[in-house]
Tab-separated table of C-alpha atoms in Angstrom:
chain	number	residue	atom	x	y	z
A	1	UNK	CA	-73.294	37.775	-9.766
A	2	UNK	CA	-71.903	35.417	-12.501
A	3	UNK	CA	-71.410	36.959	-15.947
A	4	UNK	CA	-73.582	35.492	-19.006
A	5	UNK	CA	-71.138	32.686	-20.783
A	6	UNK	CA	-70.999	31.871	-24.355
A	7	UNK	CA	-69.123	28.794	-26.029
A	8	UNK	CA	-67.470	30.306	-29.851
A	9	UNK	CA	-66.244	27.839	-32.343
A	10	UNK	CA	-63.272	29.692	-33.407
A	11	UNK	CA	-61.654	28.423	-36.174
A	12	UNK	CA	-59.157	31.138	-36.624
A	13	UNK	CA	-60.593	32.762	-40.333
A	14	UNK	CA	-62.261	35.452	-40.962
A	15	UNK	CA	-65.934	35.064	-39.925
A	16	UNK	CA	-66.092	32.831	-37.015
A	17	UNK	CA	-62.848	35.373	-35.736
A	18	UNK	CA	-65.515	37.959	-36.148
A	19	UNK	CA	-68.329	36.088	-34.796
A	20	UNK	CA	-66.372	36.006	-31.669
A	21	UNK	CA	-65.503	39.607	-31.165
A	22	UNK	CA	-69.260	40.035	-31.251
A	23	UNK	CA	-69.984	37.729	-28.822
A	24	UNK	CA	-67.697	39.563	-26.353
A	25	UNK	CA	-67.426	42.978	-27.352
A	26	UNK	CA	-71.208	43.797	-28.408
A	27	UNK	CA	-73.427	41.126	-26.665
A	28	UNK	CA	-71.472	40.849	-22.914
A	29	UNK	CA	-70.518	37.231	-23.080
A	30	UNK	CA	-67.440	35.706	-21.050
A	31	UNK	CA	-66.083	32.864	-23.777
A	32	UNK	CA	-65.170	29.784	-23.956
A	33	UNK	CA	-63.379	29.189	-27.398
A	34	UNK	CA	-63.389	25.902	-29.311
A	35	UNK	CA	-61.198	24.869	-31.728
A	36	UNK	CA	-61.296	21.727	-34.151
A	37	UNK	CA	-58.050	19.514	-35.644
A	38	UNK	CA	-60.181	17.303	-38.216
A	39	UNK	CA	-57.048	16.786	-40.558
A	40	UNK	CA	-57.440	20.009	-42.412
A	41	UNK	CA	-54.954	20.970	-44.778
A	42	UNK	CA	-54.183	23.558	-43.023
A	43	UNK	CA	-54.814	22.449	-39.948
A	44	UNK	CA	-51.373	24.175	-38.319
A	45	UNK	CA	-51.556	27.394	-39.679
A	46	UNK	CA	-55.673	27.178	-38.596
A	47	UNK	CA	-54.231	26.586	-34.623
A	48	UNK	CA	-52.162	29.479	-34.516
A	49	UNK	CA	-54.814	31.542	-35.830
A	50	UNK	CA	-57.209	30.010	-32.909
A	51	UNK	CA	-54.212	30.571	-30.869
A	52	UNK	CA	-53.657	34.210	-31.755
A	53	UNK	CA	-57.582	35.313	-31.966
A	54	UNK	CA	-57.701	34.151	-28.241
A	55	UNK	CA	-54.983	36.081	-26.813
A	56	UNK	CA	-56.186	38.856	-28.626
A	57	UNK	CA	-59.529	38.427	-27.088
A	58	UNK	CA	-57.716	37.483	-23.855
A	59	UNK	CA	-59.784	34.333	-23.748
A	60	UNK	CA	-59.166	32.196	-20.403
A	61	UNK	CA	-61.043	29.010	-21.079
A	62	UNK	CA	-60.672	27.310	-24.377
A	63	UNK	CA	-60.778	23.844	-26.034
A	64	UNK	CA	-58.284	22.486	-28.333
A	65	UNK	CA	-60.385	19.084	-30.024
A	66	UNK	CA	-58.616	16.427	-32.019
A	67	UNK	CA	-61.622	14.975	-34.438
A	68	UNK	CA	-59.301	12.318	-36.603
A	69	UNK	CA	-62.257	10.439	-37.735
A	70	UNK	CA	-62.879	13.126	-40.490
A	71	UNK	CA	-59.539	11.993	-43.037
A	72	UNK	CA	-61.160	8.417	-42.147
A	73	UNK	CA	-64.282	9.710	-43.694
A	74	UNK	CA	-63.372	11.823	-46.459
A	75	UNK	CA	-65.172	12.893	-49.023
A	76	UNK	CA	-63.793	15.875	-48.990
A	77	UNK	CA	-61.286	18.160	-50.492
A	78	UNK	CA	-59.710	19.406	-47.197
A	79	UNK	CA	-59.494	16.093	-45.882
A	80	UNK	CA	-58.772	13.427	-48.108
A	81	UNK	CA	-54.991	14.850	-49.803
A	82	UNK	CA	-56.269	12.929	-53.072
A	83	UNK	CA	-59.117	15.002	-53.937
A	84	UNK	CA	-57.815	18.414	-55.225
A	85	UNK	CA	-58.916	22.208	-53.841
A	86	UNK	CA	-60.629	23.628	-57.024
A	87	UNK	CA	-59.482	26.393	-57.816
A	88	UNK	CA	-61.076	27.212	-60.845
A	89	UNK	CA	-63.528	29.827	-59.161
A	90	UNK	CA	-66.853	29.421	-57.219
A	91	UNK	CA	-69.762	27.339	-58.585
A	92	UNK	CA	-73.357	26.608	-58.468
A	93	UNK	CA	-73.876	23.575	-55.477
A	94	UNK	CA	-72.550	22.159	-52.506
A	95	UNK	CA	-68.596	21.692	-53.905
A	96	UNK	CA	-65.957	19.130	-52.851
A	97	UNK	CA	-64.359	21.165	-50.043
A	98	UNK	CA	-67.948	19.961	-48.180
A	99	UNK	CA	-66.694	17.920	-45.278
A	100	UNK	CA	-69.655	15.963	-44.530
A	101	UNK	CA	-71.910	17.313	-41.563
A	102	UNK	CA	-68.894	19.237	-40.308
A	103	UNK	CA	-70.989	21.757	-37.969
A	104	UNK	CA	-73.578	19.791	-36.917
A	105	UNK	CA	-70.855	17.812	-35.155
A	106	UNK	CA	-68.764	20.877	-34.435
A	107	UNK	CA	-72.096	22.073	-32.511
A	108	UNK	CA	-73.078	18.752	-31.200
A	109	UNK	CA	-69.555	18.727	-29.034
A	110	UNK	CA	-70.280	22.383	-28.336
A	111	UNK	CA	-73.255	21.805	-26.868
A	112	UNK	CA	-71.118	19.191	-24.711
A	113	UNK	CA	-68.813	21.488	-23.450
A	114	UNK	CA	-71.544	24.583	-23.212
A	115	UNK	CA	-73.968	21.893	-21.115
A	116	UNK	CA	-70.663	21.498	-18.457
A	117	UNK	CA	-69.815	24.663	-18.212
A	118	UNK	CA	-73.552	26.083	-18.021
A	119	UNK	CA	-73.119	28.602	-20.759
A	120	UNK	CA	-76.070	29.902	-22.732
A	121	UNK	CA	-75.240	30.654	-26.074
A	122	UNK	CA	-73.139	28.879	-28.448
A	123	UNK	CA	-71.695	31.330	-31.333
A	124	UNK	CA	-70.764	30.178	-34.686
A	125	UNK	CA	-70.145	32.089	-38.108
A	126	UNK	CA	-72.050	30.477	-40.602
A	127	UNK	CA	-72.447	32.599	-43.606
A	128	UNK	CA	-75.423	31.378	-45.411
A	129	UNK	CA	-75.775	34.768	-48.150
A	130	UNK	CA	-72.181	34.393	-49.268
A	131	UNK	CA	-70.703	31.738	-49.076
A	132	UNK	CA	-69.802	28.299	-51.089
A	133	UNK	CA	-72.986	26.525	-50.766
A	134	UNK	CA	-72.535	24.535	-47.835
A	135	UNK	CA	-76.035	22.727	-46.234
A	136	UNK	CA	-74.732	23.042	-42.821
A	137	UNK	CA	-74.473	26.437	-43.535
A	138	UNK	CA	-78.032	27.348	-43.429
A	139	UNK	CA	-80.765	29.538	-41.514
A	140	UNK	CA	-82.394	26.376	-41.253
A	141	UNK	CA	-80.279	23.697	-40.167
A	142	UNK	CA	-79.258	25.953	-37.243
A	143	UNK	CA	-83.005	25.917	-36.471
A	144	UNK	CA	-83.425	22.374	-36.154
A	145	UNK	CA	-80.209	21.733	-34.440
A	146	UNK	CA	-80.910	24.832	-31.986
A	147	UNK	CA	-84.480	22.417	-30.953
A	148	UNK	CA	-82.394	18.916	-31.142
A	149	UNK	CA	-79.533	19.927	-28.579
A	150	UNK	CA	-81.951	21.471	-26.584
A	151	UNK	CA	-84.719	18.362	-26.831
A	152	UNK	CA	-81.281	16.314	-26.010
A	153	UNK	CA	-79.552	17.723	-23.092
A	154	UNK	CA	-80.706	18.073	-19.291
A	155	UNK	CA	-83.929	20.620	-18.890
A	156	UNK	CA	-81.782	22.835	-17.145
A	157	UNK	CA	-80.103	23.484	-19.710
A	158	UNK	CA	-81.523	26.121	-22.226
A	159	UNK	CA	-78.903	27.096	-24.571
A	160	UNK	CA	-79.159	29.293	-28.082
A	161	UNK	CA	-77.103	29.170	-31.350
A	162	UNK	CA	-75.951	32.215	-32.273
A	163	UNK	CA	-74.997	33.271	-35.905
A	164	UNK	CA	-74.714	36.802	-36.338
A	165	UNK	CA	-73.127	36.541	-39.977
A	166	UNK	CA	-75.725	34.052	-41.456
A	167	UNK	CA	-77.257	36.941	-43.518
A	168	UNK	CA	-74.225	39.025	-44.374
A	169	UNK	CA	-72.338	39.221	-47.431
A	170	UNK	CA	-68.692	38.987	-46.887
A	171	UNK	CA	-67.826	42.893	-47.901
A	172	UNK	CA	-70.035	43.523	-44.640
A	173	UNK	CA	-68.379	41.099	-42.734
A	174	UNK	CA	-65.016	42.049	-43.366
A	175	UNK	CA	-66.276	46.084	-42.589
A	176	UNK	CA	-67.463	45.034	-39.325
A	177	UNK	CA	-64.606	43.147	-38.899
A	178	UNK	CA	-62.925	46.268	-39.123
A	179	UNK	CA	-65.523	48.124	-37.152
A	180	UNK	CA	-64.549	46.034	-34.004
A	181	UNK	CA	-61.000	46.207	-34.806
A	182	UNK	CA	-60.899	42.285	-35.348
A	183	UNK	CA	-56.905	41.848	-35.934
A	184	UNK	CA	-57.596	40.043	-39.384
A	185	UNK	CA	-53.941	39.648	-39.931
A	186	UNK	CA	-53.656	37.293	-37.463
A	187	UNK	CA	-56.826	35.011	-38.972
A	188	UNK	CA	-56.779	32.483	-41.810
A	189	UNK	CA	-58.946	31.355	-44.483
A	190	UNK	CA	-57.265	29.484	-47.647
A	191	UNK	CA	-57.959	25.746	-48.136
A	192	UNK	CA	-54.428	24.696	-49.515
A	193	UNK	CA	-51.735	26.850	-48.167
A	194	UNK	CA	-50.100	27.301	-44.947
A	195	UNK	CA	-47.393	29.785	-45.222
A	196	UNK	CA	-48.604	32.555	-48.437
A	197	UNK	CA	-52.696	31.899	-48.571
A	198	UNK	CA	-53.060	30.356	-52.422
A	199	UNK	CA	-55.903	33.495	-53.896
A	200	UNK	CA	-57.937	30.794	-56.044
A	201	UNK	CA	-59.803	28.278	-53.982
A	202	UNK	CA	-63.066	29.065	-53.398
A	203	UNK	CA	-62.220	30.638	-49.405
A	204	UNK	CA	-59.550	33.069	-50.577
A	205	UNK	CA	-61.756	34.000	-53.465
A	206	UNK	CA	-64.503	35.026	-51.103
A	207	UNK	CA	-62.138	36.702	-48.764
A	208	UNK	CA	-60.360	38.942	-51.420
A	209	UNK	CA	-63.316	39.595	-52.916
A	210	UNK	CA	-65.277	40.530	-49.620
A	211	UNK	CA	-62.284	42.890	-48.772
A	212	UNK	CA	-62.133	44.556	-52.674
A	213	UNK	CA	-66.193	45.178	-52.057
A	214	UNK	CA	-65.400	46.888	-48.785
A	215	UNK	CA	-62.510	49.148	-50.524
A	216	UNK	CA	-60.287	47.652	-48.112
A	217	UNK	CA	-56.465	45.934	-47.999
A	218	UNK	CA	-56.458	42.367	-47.365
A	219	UNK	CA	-53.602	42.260	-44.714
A	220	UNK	CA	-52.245	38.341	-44.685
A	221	UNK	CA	-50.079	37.183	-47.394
A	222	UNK	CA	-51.023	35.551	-50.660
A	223	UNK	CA	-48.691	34.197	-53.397
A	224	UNK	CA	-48.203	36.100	-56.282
């Protein structure tokens, strides 16, 4: 009997590294990770996460997808090297990190490779309660993409999105993520910095904040 399959975009941070665990360890899945080059800033340091996460997962099957049309784009703080990272702490509305409809194209290739490879769930970790304000981000969206990949793929193919962080706030997610024994030293989350994680863009101040609520040690490297 062929075990349930799940397809986990797998960034390498903190929540979608999380996401993952509990798509394998609590809810049965065999995975098949994804991970997206868009021209990140730190797109390097982001692969070896992905990279890392996997073999601790001992993930078989995984994707490694070049999208280059996102710098072309731009608009956005992560990919266009002329718009700065704030850093100035997090603020009311969607900010300039945005990269414009990131995840409903991260889940529209999903659903690609979950359609192929007949798996039934596709896990991502949105975080909608804490988070920086991001559309794609939302209860919502996921909703209407979860009927539009489904109204747009063969009839056969019945396939959920999955975001078991959309509600959390990130003190919760990082004492799950200890819960489960998810190896955050190996993940990633800053926006500017590859080597020492920067501590003031809006993803680091989440994450250190998340892991002061939880009366917990942040174990990855930031600059003093």
């Amino acid at each position: 009997m062929s075990r349930k399959k799940a397809v986990c975009i797998l960034s390498g941070g903190m929540d979608s590294s999380l996401s993952s665990y509990i798509a394998k360890k609590e809810d049965g899945y065999d995975i098949i990770a994804v991970h997206f080059n868009y021209g990140q800033r730190t797109e390097k340091r982001e692969l070896e996460a992905f990279r890392n996460i996997c073999e601790d997962l001992d993930i078989k099957e995984k994707y490694e997808i070049d999208i280059p049309f996102f710098t072309q784009i731009g608009a956005s703080a992560l990919t266009d090297k002329t718009i700065e990272v704030p850093t100035q702490g997090v603020k009311p509305g969607v900010p300039i990190t945005y990269v414009p409809f990131r995840n409903g194209i991260f889940l529209s290739i999903a659903t690609a490779i979950a359609e192929k490879e007949e798996a039934e769930a596709i896990f991502i970790g949105v975080v909608e309660e804490d988070s920086s304000g991001y559309p794609d981000c939302t209860d919502s969206f996921i909703e209407k993409m979860t009927s539009a990949i489904n109204q747009g793929t063969k009839e056969s193919t019945k396939i959920k999105i999955k975001t078991p962080l959309v509600k959390l706030m990130k003190r919760d997610i990082v004492k799950r993520a200890l819960e489960l024994k998810v190896p955050l030293e190996h993940t990633w989350s800053c926006y500017k910095e590859e080597e020492e994680a920067c501590g003031v863009c809006d993803s680091c101040r989440l994450r250190l904040n998340g892991f002061k609520e939880a009366n917990a040690i942040d174990p990855i490297p930031y600059k003093d």
